[in-house]
Amino acid sequence: MGGGGDQDERMEESHGESSQNKVCMEEGEGPSLSHHHHGQDPPEPWFQNQYSCGPPRRLFSSPPANHKTYPSACGAEIRSDEQNFSNQIRKAEDKTVGIIKLNIPHIGQLRGKISTSYHYIANLPWRLAAKTEKTKRTSDVKFFSVYIDCNPESESTLWACDAIVEFRLVSLRNDHNQNFTREFRNKFNFNSNNWGFPSFMEWSELLNPDRGFVRSDKISVEARIVVQKVVGVRNNPQFDFSECQPHTSDAVLIIDGKRLHISRAYLSLYSRVFYAMFNSNFSEREMREIPVEDVVFEEFVELLNVVYPSHKPVSSENVEFLLELGDKFEIQYVIDLCEQFLIRSDEVSTITKLVWADQYYLAQLQHTCMRTFKQVSEIKALKLTEEYKNLSDVTKAALLEKIFKLLKD
């Protein structure tokens, strides 16, 4: 059900069917599916034909008469119309896949529901959850239950997501054949944003040492989510910089021997360094392949994904090297994004924020940090950190001024 709250006590029981045969159902009210048995074919899921997926296979009944070939920046001749449309269609038909992992310590003491943080797949928030259950719908037998939440906090009724979800209980014996998996397909929406298996595995079987799922009182559960189609939520475009796109890439950057196909004009709009490199009297202006030194390949790809229309968000995992690369290539857009993230975030310590504000001249960030200090002891505590010595004298003077102000007030 919509709203994102726990709905464990409101799940409907499927009468005339044992708990072991329930394949999948919503935590709240909703239809359940019966596991086929005794050689019978499974019933067709109620959501199976809600809508068809995929764009038309062809956009033109025949190619335009004036089509022609021309040499591309990728070093090969291409056709200017149908081939490019066909590439676009193939990309549109690609499915979005994501994996969420939940490691549960002290499994023998598991009582309530335990969940992962939200992971964004196809621009929707997903969360994997697990718990134990011993209720009427499990025939008063204790089971290990797993569920997936999709966009549970949304109050909109205008979105929907058709997805296949596979739950995997990971064998800790490094034997993939011993993994236990069950899957379902659902059309997630406001009224059906939480689905899973109330009777995923009997509790005694889960804890059985012979099954190999528990090691040091820990287990690992995974959910592999294949999104087929999303309605009402736009997914940001994805770019594969390892492949040449004839109309949108006209240069190659070489980093650690790996090639990245980029657009000179696009990078020039964001970066003063690349603008000078591509448009001034530098040797790189005439080069088809341009080496870039002193950067990490994966980090530079992340930078491109932030700058390009995919506009990947800044996070606590990438903010440090994005600041460094934004400064190195003079990309003010990236530096501003990082500063705004740090102002809002509580995942990065105040002393780290002050060091970065110092290093990259982030005045708004420094101002925000200064306003968080309410007591002199909070500022004195900074001196005990390893990072304090990295602060400039100017910032240390600002902290001293803040101490005087707090004492005066």
CSV table of C-alpha atoms in Angstrom, one decimal:
chain,number,residue,atom,x,y,z
A,1,MET,CA,0.0,0.0,0.0
A,2,GLY,CA,1.1,3.6,-0.5
A,3,GLY,CA,2.6,5.6,2.3
A,4,GLY,CA,5.6,3.6,3.1
A,5,GLY,CA,4.6,2.4,6.6
A,6,ASP,CA,4.9,-1.1,7.9
A,7,GLN,CA,1.9,-3.1,6.9
A,8,ASP,CA,2.9,-6.5,8.2
A,9,GLU,CA,-0.3,-7.1,10.2
A,10,ARG,CA,-2.6,-6.3,7.4
A,11,MET,CA,-1.5,-8.9,4.9
A,12,GLU,CA,-4.3,-11.1,3.6
A,13,GLU,CA,-4.1,-14.8,4.0
A,14,SER,CA,-4.6,-16.9,0.9
A,15,HIS,CA,-7.2,-19.4,2.1
A,16,GLY,CA,-6.8,-23.1,1.2
A,17,GLU,CA,-3.1,-22.7,0.4
A,18,SER,CA,-0.3,-23.6,2.7
A,19,SER,CA,2.3,-21.0,3.6
A,20,GLN,CA,5.0,-23.0,1.8
A,21,ASN,CA,3.2,-22.6,-1.5
A,22,LYS,CA,2.8,-18.8,-1.4
A,23,VAL,CA,5.2,-17.5,-3.9
A,24,CYS,CA,4.9,-13.7,-3.4
A,25,MET,CA,2.6,-11.2,-1.8
A,26,GLU,CA,2.4,-7.7,-0.6
A,27,GLU,CA,3.2,-6.9,3.0
A,28,GLY,CA,-0.2,-5.0,3.1
A,29,GLU,CA,-3.4,-6.1,1.5
A,30,GLY,CA,-3.1,-7.4,-2.1
A,31,PRO,CA,-3.3,-10.4,-4.3
A,32,SER,CA,-1.0,-13.4,-3.8
A,33,LEU,CA,0.4,-15.8,-6.4
A,34,SER,CA,0.3,-19.6,-6.0
A,35,HIS,CA,3.4,-21.6,-6.6
A,36,HIS,CA,2.7,-24.2,-9.2
A,37,HIS,CA,3.1,-27.8,-8.1
A,38,HIS,CA,2.1,-31.4,-8.9
A,39,GLY,CA,3.1,-30.8,-12.6
A,40,GLN,CA,0.5,-28.2,-13.2
A,41,ASP,CA,1.3,-25.0,-15.2
A,42,PRO,CA,1.4,-21.9,-13.0
A,43,PRO,CA,-1.4,-19.4,-13.4
A,44,GLU,CA,-0.8,-16.3,-15.4
A,45,PRO,CA,0.1,-13.4,-13.0
A,46,TRP,CA,-2.5,-10.7,-12.8
A,47,PHE,CA,0.0,-8.1,-13.7
A,48,GLN,CA,1.7,-9.9,-16.6
A,49,ASN,CA,0.1,-8.0,-19.4
A,50,GLN,CA,-0.5,-4.6,-17.9
A,51,TYR,CA,1.4,-3.0,-20.7
A,52,SER,CA,3.8,-3.8,-23.4
A,53,CYS,CA,7.4,-2.6,-23.3
A,54,GLY,CA,9.7,-1.2,-25.9
A,55,PRO,CA,9.5,1.4,-28.6
A,56,PRO,CA,8.7,0.5,-32.2
A,57,ARG,CA,11.3,-1.5,-34.0
A,58,ARG,CA,11.6,1.0,-36.8
A,59,LEU,CA,10.9,4.7,-37.1
A,60,PHE,CA,10.9,4.9,-40.9
A,61,SER,CA,9.1,2.5,-43.3
A,62,SER,CA,12.0,3.1,-45.7
A,63,PRO,CA,15.2,5.3,-45.5
A,64,PRO,CA,15.0,8.8,-46.9
A,65,ALA,CA,16.0,9.1,-50.4
A,66,ASN,CA,18.8,11.6,-49.7
A,67,HIS,CA,20.6,9.5,-47.1
A,68,LYS,CA,24.3,9.4,-47.5
A,69,THR,CA,27.5,8.2,-45.8
A,70,TYR,CA,30.2,10.3,-44.4
A,71,PRO,CA,33.4,9.8,-42.4
A,72,SER,CA,32.7,10.0,-38.6
A,73,ALA,CA,34.8,11.1,-35.8
A,74,CYS,CA,35.0,7.4,-34.8
A,75,GLY,CA,37.2,6.7,-37.8
A,76,ALA,CA,34.6,4.8,-39.9
A,77,GLU,CA,31.9,5.6,-42.4
A,78,ILE,CA,28.4,5.5,-41.1
A,79,ARG,CA,24.9,6.0,-42.6
A,80,SER,CA,23.5,9.3,-41.4
A,81,ASP,CA,19.9,8.1,-40.8
A,82,GLU,CA,18.6,4.6,-40.3
A,83,GLN,CA,21.7,3.2,-38.6
A,84,ASN,CA,21.8,6.0,-36.0
A,85,PHE,CA,18.1,5.6,-35.2
A,86,SER,CA,18.6,1.8,-34.9
A,87,ASN,CA,21.3,2.4,-32.3
A,88,GLN,CA,19.1,4.8,-30.4
A,89,ILE,CA,16.3,2.2,-30.4
A,90,ARG,CA,18.6,-0.5,-29.1
A,91,LYS,CA,19.7,1.7,-26.2
A,92,ALA,CA,16.1,2.6,-25.4
A,93,GLU,CA,15.3,-1.2,-25.1
A,94,ASP,CA,18.1,-1.8,-22.7
A,95,LYS,CA,16.7,-2.8,-19.2
A,96,THR,CA,17.9,-1.1,-16.1
A,97,VAL,CA,19.4,-3.6,-13.6
A,98,GLY,CA,20.5,-3.0,-10.0
A,99,ILE,CA,21.5,-5.2,-7.1
A,100,ILE,CA,20.9,-4.4,-3.4
A,101,LYS,CA,22.7,-6.3,-0.7
A,102,LEU,CA,21.6,-6.7,3.0
A,103,ASN,CA,24.1,-8.2,5.4
A,104,ILE,CA,22.4,-9.2,8.7
A,105,PRO,CA,24.6,-9.7,11.8
A,106,HIS,CA,23.4,-11.6,14.9
A,107,ILE,CA,20.9,-13.4,12.8
A,108,GLY,CA,19.9,-15.7,15.7
A,109,GLN,CA,18.7,-12.6,17.6
A,110,LEU,CA,16.7,-11.1,14.7
A,111,ARG,CA,13.4,-9.9,16.0
A,112,GLY,CA,12.1,-6.9,14.2
A,113,LYS,CA,12.3,-5.7,10.6
A,114,ILE,CA,15.8,-4.8,9.2
A,115,SER,CA,16.2,-2.7,6.0
A,116,THR,CA,18.9,-1.3,3.8
A,117,SER,CA,19.1,2.3,2.9
A,118,TYR,CA,17.5,3.5,-0.3
A,119,HIS,CA,19.2,2.6,-3.6
A,120,TYR,CA,18.2,4.4,-6.8
A,121,ILE,CA,17.5,2.1,-9.7
A,122,ALA,CA,15.8,3.7,-12.8
A,123,ASN,CA,15.5,6.9,-10.8
A,124,LEU,CA,13.3,5.2,-8.2
A,125,PRO,CA,14.2,4.5,-4.6
A,126,TRP,CA,14.4,0.8,-3.7
A,127,ARG,CA,14.9,-0.8,-0.3
A,128,LEU,CA,15.5,-4.4,0.7
A,129,ALA,CA,14.0,-5.6,4.0
A,130,ALA,CA,13.9,-8.8,6.0
A,131,LYS,CA,12.3,-10.1,9.2
A,132,THR,CA,11.0,-13.2,10.9
A,133,GLU,CA,7.3,-14.1,10.9
A,134,LYS,CA,5.2,-16.7,12.7
A,135,THR,CA,1.6,-15.9,12.1
A,136,LYS,CA,-1.6,-17.5,10.9
A,137,ARG,CA,-0.6,-16.9,7.3
A,138,THR,CA,2.6,-19.0,7.8
A,139,SER,CA,0.6,-21.7,9.6
A,140,ASP,CA,2.2,-20.6,12.9
A,141,VAL,CA,5.5,-21.8,11.6
A,142,LYS,CA,8.5,-19.4,12.0
A,143,PHE,CA,9.8,-18.2,8.6
A,144,PHE,CA,12.4,-15.9,7.3
A,145,SER,CA,10.6,-13.2,5.2
A,146,VAL,CA,12.1,-10.9,2.6
A,147,TYR,CA,10.5,-7.9,0.9
A,148,ILE,CA,11.3,-5.1,-1.5
A,149,ASP,CA,10.0,-1.5,-1.3
A,150,CYS,CA,9.7,0.6,-4.4
A,151,ASN,CA,9.2,4.4,-3.9
A,152,PRO,CA,7.2,3.8,-0.7
A,153,GLU,CA,7.3,7.4,0.5
A,154,SER,CA,5.7,8.8,-2.6
A,155,GLU,CA,2.2,10.2,-2.2
A,156,SER,CA,1.7,10.4,-6.0
A,157,THR,CA,-0.6,7.9,-7.8
A,158,LEU,CA,0.8,8.8,-11.2
A,159,TRP,CA,3.9,6.5,-11.3
A,160,ALA,CA,4.3,2.8,-12.0
A,161,CYS,CA,7.2,0.4,-12.5
A,162,ASP,CA,7.1,-3.0,-14.0
A,163,ALA,CA,10.0,-5.0,-12.6
A,164,ILE,CA,11.3,-8.5,-12.1
A,165,VAL,CA,12.8,-9.1,-8.6
A,166,GLU,CA,15.0,-12.0,-7.7
A,167,PHE,CA,15.8,-12.6,-4.0
A,168,ARG,CA,19.0,-14.5,-3.3
A,169,LEU,CA,20.1,-16.0,0.0
A,170,VAL,CA,23.8,-16.3,-0.5
A,171,SER,CA,25.7,-19.4,0.5
A,172,LEU,CA,28.8,-18.5,2.4
A,173,ARG,CA,30.6,-21.6,1.2
A,174,ASN,CA,31.6,-19.8,-2.0
A,175,ASP,CA,29.4,-22.3,-3.9
A,176,HIS,CA,27.0,-20.4,-6.1
A,177,ASN,CA,25.0,-23.7,-6.7
A,178,GLN,CA,24.1,-23.6,-3.0
A,179,ASN,CA,22.4,-20.2,-3.2
A,180,PHE,CA,18.7,-20.1,-2.6
A,181,THR,CA,16.7,-17.9,-5.0
A,182,ARG,CA,13.1,-17.0,-5.6
A,183,GLU,CA,11.7,-14.3,-8.0
A,184,PHE,CA,8.5,-12.5,-8.9
A,185,ARG,CA,7.4,-9.9,-11.3
A,186,ASN,CA,5.2,-7.0,-10.2
A,187,LYS,CA,3.8,-3.7,-11.4
A,188,PHE,CA,4.8,-1.5,-8.5
A,189,ASN,CA,2.7,1.6,-8.0
A,190,PHE,CA,1.2,3.7,-5.2
A,191,ASN,CA,-1.1,0.9,-4.1
A,192,SER,CA,1.5,-1.9,-4.6
A,193,ASN,CA,4.8,-0.5,-3.5
A,194,ASN,CA,5.9,-3.4,-1.2
A,195,TRP,CA,6.2,-7.0,-2.3
A,196,GLY,CA,8.0,-10.1,-1.2
A,197,PHE,CA,7.9,-13.6,0.3
A,198,PRO,CA,6.4,-13.9,3.8
A,199,SER,CA,7.5,-17.6,3.8
A,200,PHE,CA,10.9,-17.2,2.0
A,201,MET,CA,12.6,-20.0,4.0
A,202,GLU,CA,11.7,-21.8,7.1
A,203,TRP,CA,13.6,-20.4,10.1
A,204,SER,CA,15.0,-23.8,11.2
A,205,GLU,CA,16.2,-24.5,7.6
A,206,LEU,CA,17.9,-21.1,7.4
A,207,LEU,CA,19.9,-21.8,10.6
A,208,ASN,CA,20.8,-25.3,9.7
A,209,PRO,CA,24.6,-25.4,9.5
A,210,ASP,CA,24.4,-28.0,6.6
A,211,ARG,CA,22.8,-25.4,4.4
A,212,GLY,CA,25.8,-23.0,4.7
A,213,PHE,CA,23.8,-19.7,4.9
A,214,VAL,CA,25.0,-18.7,8.3
A,215,ARG,CA,28.6,-17.9,9.2
A,216,SER,CA,29.7,-16.2,12.4
A,217,ASP,CA,26.0,-15.6,13.1
A,218,LYS,CA,25.7,-13.5,9.9
A,219,ILE,CA,23.8,-14.0,6.7
A,220,SER,CA,23.7,-12.2,3.3
A,221,VAL,CA,20.6,-11.5,1.2
A,222,GLU,CA,20.6,-9.9,-2.2
A,223,ALA,CA,17.8,-8.5,-4.4
A,224,ARG,CA,18.5,-8.3,-8.2
A,225,ILE,CA,16.0,-5.9,-9.7
A,226,VAL,CA,15.4,-5.7,-13.5
A,227,VAL,CA,13.3,-2.7,-14.3
A,228,GLN,CA,11.2,-3.3,-17.5
A,229,LYS,CA,9.3,-0.1,-17.8
A,230,VAL,CA,8.7,3.1,-15.7
A,231,VAL,CA,5.8,5.4,-16.1
A,232,GLY,CA,5.6,8.9,-14.4
A,233,VAL,CA,9.3,9.1,-13.4
A,234,ARG,CA,11.8,10.2,-15.9
A,235,ASN,CA,15.1,8.4,-16.0
A,236,ASN,CA,18.3,10.4,-16.7
A,237,PRO,CA,20.0,9.4,-19.9
A,238,GLN,CA,23.0,7.1,-19.6
A,239,PHE,CA,26.2,7.6,-21.6
A,240,ASP,CA,28.8,5.0,-22.6
A,241,PHE,CA,32.0,6.9,-23.1
A,242,SER,CA,33.8,3.8,-24.3
A,243,GLU,CA,31.9,3.8,-27.5
A,244,CYS,CA,32.0,6.5,-30.2
A,245,GLN,CA,28.7,8.3,-30.9
A,246,PRO,CA,29.0,9.7,-34.4
A,247,HIS,CA,26.9,12.8,-33.9
A,248,THR,CA,27.9,13.6,-30.3
A,249,SER,CA,31.6,12.7,-29.9
A,250,ASP,CA,34.5,14.1,-31.9
A,251,ALA,CA,37.5,13.5,-29.8
A,252,VAL,CA,39.1,10.8,-27.6
A,253,LEU,CA,40.7,11.3,-24.2
A,254,ILE,CA,43.3,8.7,-23.3
A,255,ILE,CA,43.6,8.0,-19.5
A,256,ASP,CA,45.7,5.1,-18.3
A,257,GLY,CA,45.7,3.6,-21.8
A,258,LYS,CA,41.8,3.6,-21.9
A,259,ARG,CA,39.8,5.6,-24.4
A,260,LEU,CA,36.9,8.0,-23.6
A,261,HIS,CA,34.9,9.4,-26.5
A,262,ILE,CA,33.8,13.0,-25.7
A,263,SER,CA,32.4,16.1,-27.3
A,264,ARG,CA,34.9,19.0,-27.5
A,265,ALA,CA,32.1,21.6,-27.7
A,266,TYR,CA,30.2,20.2,-24.7
A,267,LEU,CA,33.3,20.0,-22.4
A,268,SER,CA,34.3,23.4,-23.6
A,269,LEU,CA,31.0,24.9,-22.3
A,270,TYR,CA,31.8,23.6,-18.8
A,271,SER,CA,35.5,23.7,-18.5
A,272,ARG,CA,37.9,26.6,-19.1
A,273,VAL,CA,40.8,24.2,-19.3
A,274,PHE,CA,39.2,22.1,-22.0
A,275,TYR,CA,38.0,25.3,-23.8
A,276,ALA,CA,41.6,26.5,-24.0
A,277,MET,CA,42.8,23.1,-24.9
A,278,PHE,CA,40.4,22.6,-27.8
A,279,ASN,CA,40.2,26.2,-29.1
A,280,SER,CA,43.5,27.9,-28.5
A,281,ASN,CA,46.9,27.4,-30.1
A,282,PHE,CA,47.7,24.2,-28.1
A,283,SER,CA,48.9,21.1,-29.8
A,284,GLU,CA,45.8,19.2,-28.5
A,285,ARG,CA,43.6,21.4,-30.8
A,286,GLU,CA,44.5,19.2,-33.8
A,287,MET,CA,44.9,15.9,-32.1
A,288,ARG,CA,42.2,13.2,-32.5
A,289,GLU,CA,43.4,11.4,-29.4
A,290,ILE,CA,44.5,13.4,-26.4
A,291,PRO,CA,46.3,12.0,-23.4
A,292,VAL,CA,45.2,13.2,-20.0
A,293,GLU,CA,47.7,12.8,-17.2
A,294,ASP,CA,47.5,12.7,-13.4
A,295,VAL,CA,43.8,11.6,-13.1
A,296,VAL,CA,42.2,8.3,-12.2
A,297,PHE,CA,40.2,6.8,-15.0
A,298,GLU,CA,37.2,5.8,-12.9
A,299,GLU,CA,37.1,9.2,-11.2
A,300,PHE,CA,37.2,11.0,-14.5
A,301,VAL,CA,34.3,8.9,-15.9
A,302,GLU,CA,32.4,9.9,-12.8
A,303,LEU,CA,33.1,13.5,-13.5
A,304,LEU,CA,31.8,13.1,-17.1
A,305,ASN,CA,28.6,11.5,-15.7
A,306,VAL,CA,28.1,14.5,-13.5
A,307,VAL,CA,28.7,17.0,-16.2
A,308,TYR,CA,26.9,15.3,-19.1
A,309,PRO,CA,23.0,15.3,-19.2
A,310,SER,CA,23.0,12.2,-17.0
A,311,HIS,CA,23.9,14.6,-14.2
A,312,LYS,CA,24.8,11.9,-11.7
A,313,PRO,CA,24.3,13.4,-8.2
A,314,VAL,CA,27.2,14.3,-5.9
A,315,SER,CA,27.5,11.9,-2.9
A,316,SER,CA,29.7,11.3,0.1
A,317,GLU,CA,31.5,8.7,-2.0
A,318,ASN,CA,32.5,11.0,-4.9
A,319,VAL,CA,32.5,14.5,-3.5
A,320,GLU,CA,36.2,14.6,-2.6
A,321,PHE,CA,37.6,13.7,-6.0
A,322,LEU,CA,34.9,15.7,-7.8
A,323,LEU,CA,36.1,18.8,-6.0
A,324,GLU,CA,39.7,18.0,-7.0
A,325,LEU,CA,38.8,17.4,-10.6
A,326,GLY,CA,36.4,20.4,-10.7
A,327,ASP,CA,39.3,22.5,-9.5
A,328,LYS,CA,41.9,20.9,-11.8
A,329,PHE,CA,39.8,21.4,-14.9
A,330,GLU,CA,38.1,24.7,-13.7
A,331,ILE,CA,34.5,23.4,-13.9
A,332,GLN,CA,32.6,25.8,-11.7
A,333,TYR,CA,29.4,23.8,-12.2
A,334,VAL,CA,30.9,20.8,-10.5
A,335,ILE,CA,32.4,22.8,-7.7
A,336,ASP,CA,29.1,24.5,-7.0
A,337,LEU,CA,27.3,21.1,-6.9
A,338,CYS,CA,29.8,19.8,-4.4
A,339,GLU,CA,29.5,22.9,-2.2
A,340,GLN,CA,25.7,22.6,-2.1
A,341,PHE,CA,25.9,18.9,-1.3
A,342,LEU,CA,28.3,19.6,1.6
A,343,ILE,CA,26.1,22.4,2.9
A,344,ARG,CA,23.1,19.9,3.1
A,345,SER,CA,25.0,16.8,4.1
A,346,ASP,CA,25.5,15.4,7.6
A,347,GLU,CA,27.6,12.5,6.3
A,348,VAL,CA,30.8,14.6,6.2
A,349,SER,CA,32.4,16.0,9.4
A,350,THR,CA,32.5,19.7,10.0
A,351,ILE,CA,36.3,19.7,10.2
A,352,THR,CA,36.5,18.0,6.8
A,353,LYS,CA,34.1,20.6,5.4
A,354,LEU,CA,36.2,23.4,6.7
A,355,VAL,CA,39.4,22.0,5.2
A,356,TRP,CA,37.7,21.6,1.8
A,357,ALA,CA,36.1,25.1,2.0
A,358,ASP,CA,39.6,26.4,2.8
A,359,GLN,CA,41.2,24.5,-0.1
A,360,TYR,CA,38.7,25.4,-2.8
A,361,TYR,CA,37.5,28.8,-1.5
A,362,LEU,CA,33.9,27.7,-0.7
A,363,ALA,CA,32.7,30.7,1.2
A,364,GLN,CA,29.1,29.5,1.5
A,365,LEU,CA,30.2,26.2,3.0
A,366,GLN,CA,32.5,27.9,5.5
A,367,HIS,CA,29.7,30.3,6.5
A,368,THR,CA,27.3,27.4,7.1
A,369,CYS,CA,29.9,25.5,9.2
A,370,MET,CA,30.6,28.6,11.3
A,371,ARG,CA,26.9,29.0,12.0
A,372,THR,CA,26.7,25.5,13.4
A,373,PHE,CA,28.9,26.2,16.3
A,374,LYS,CA,26.9,27.0,19.4
A,375,GLN,CA,29.4,26.4,22.1
A,376,VAL,CA,33.1,27.2,22.5
A,377,SER,CA,33.8,23.5,23.3
A,378,GLU,CA,32.7,22.5,19.8
A,379,ILE,CA,35.4,24.7,18.3
A,380,LYS,CA,38.0,23.5,20.7
A,381,ALA,CA,37.2,19.9,19.8
A,382,LEU,CA,38.4,20.6,16.3
A,383,LYS,CA,42.0,21.1,17.5
A,384,LEU,CA,42.0,17.4,18.6
A,385,THR,CA,41.4,16.2,15.1
A,386,GLU,CA,44.2,15.2,12.6
A,387,GLU,CA,42.7,17.5,10.0
A,388,TYR,CA,43.0,20.7,12.1
A,389,LYS,CA,46.6,21.2,11.0
A,390,ASN,CA,45.5,21.4,7.4
A,391,LEU,CA,43.4,24.5,8.0
A,392,SER,CA,44.9,27.8,6.8
A,393,ASP,CA,45.8,30.6,9.2
A,394,VAL,CA,42.9,32.6,7.8
A,395,THR,CA,40.3,29.9,8.7
A,396,LYS,CA,41.9,29.4,12.2
A,397,ALA,CA,41.6,33.2,12.7
A,398,ALA,CA,37.9,32.9,11.7
A,399,LEU,CA,37.4,30.2,14.3
A,400,LEU,CA,39.1,32.4,16.9
A,401,GLU,CA,36.7,35.2,16.0
A,402,LYS,CA,33.8,32.8,16.4
A,403,ILE,CA,35.0,31.9,19.9
A,404,PHE,CA,35.2,35.5,20.9
A,405,LYS,CA,31.7,36.0,19.6
A,406,LEU,CA,30.3,33.1,21.5
A,407,LEU,CA,32.0,34.3,24.7
A,408,LYS,CA,30.6,37.7,24.2
A,409,ASP,CA,27.0,36.4,23.6
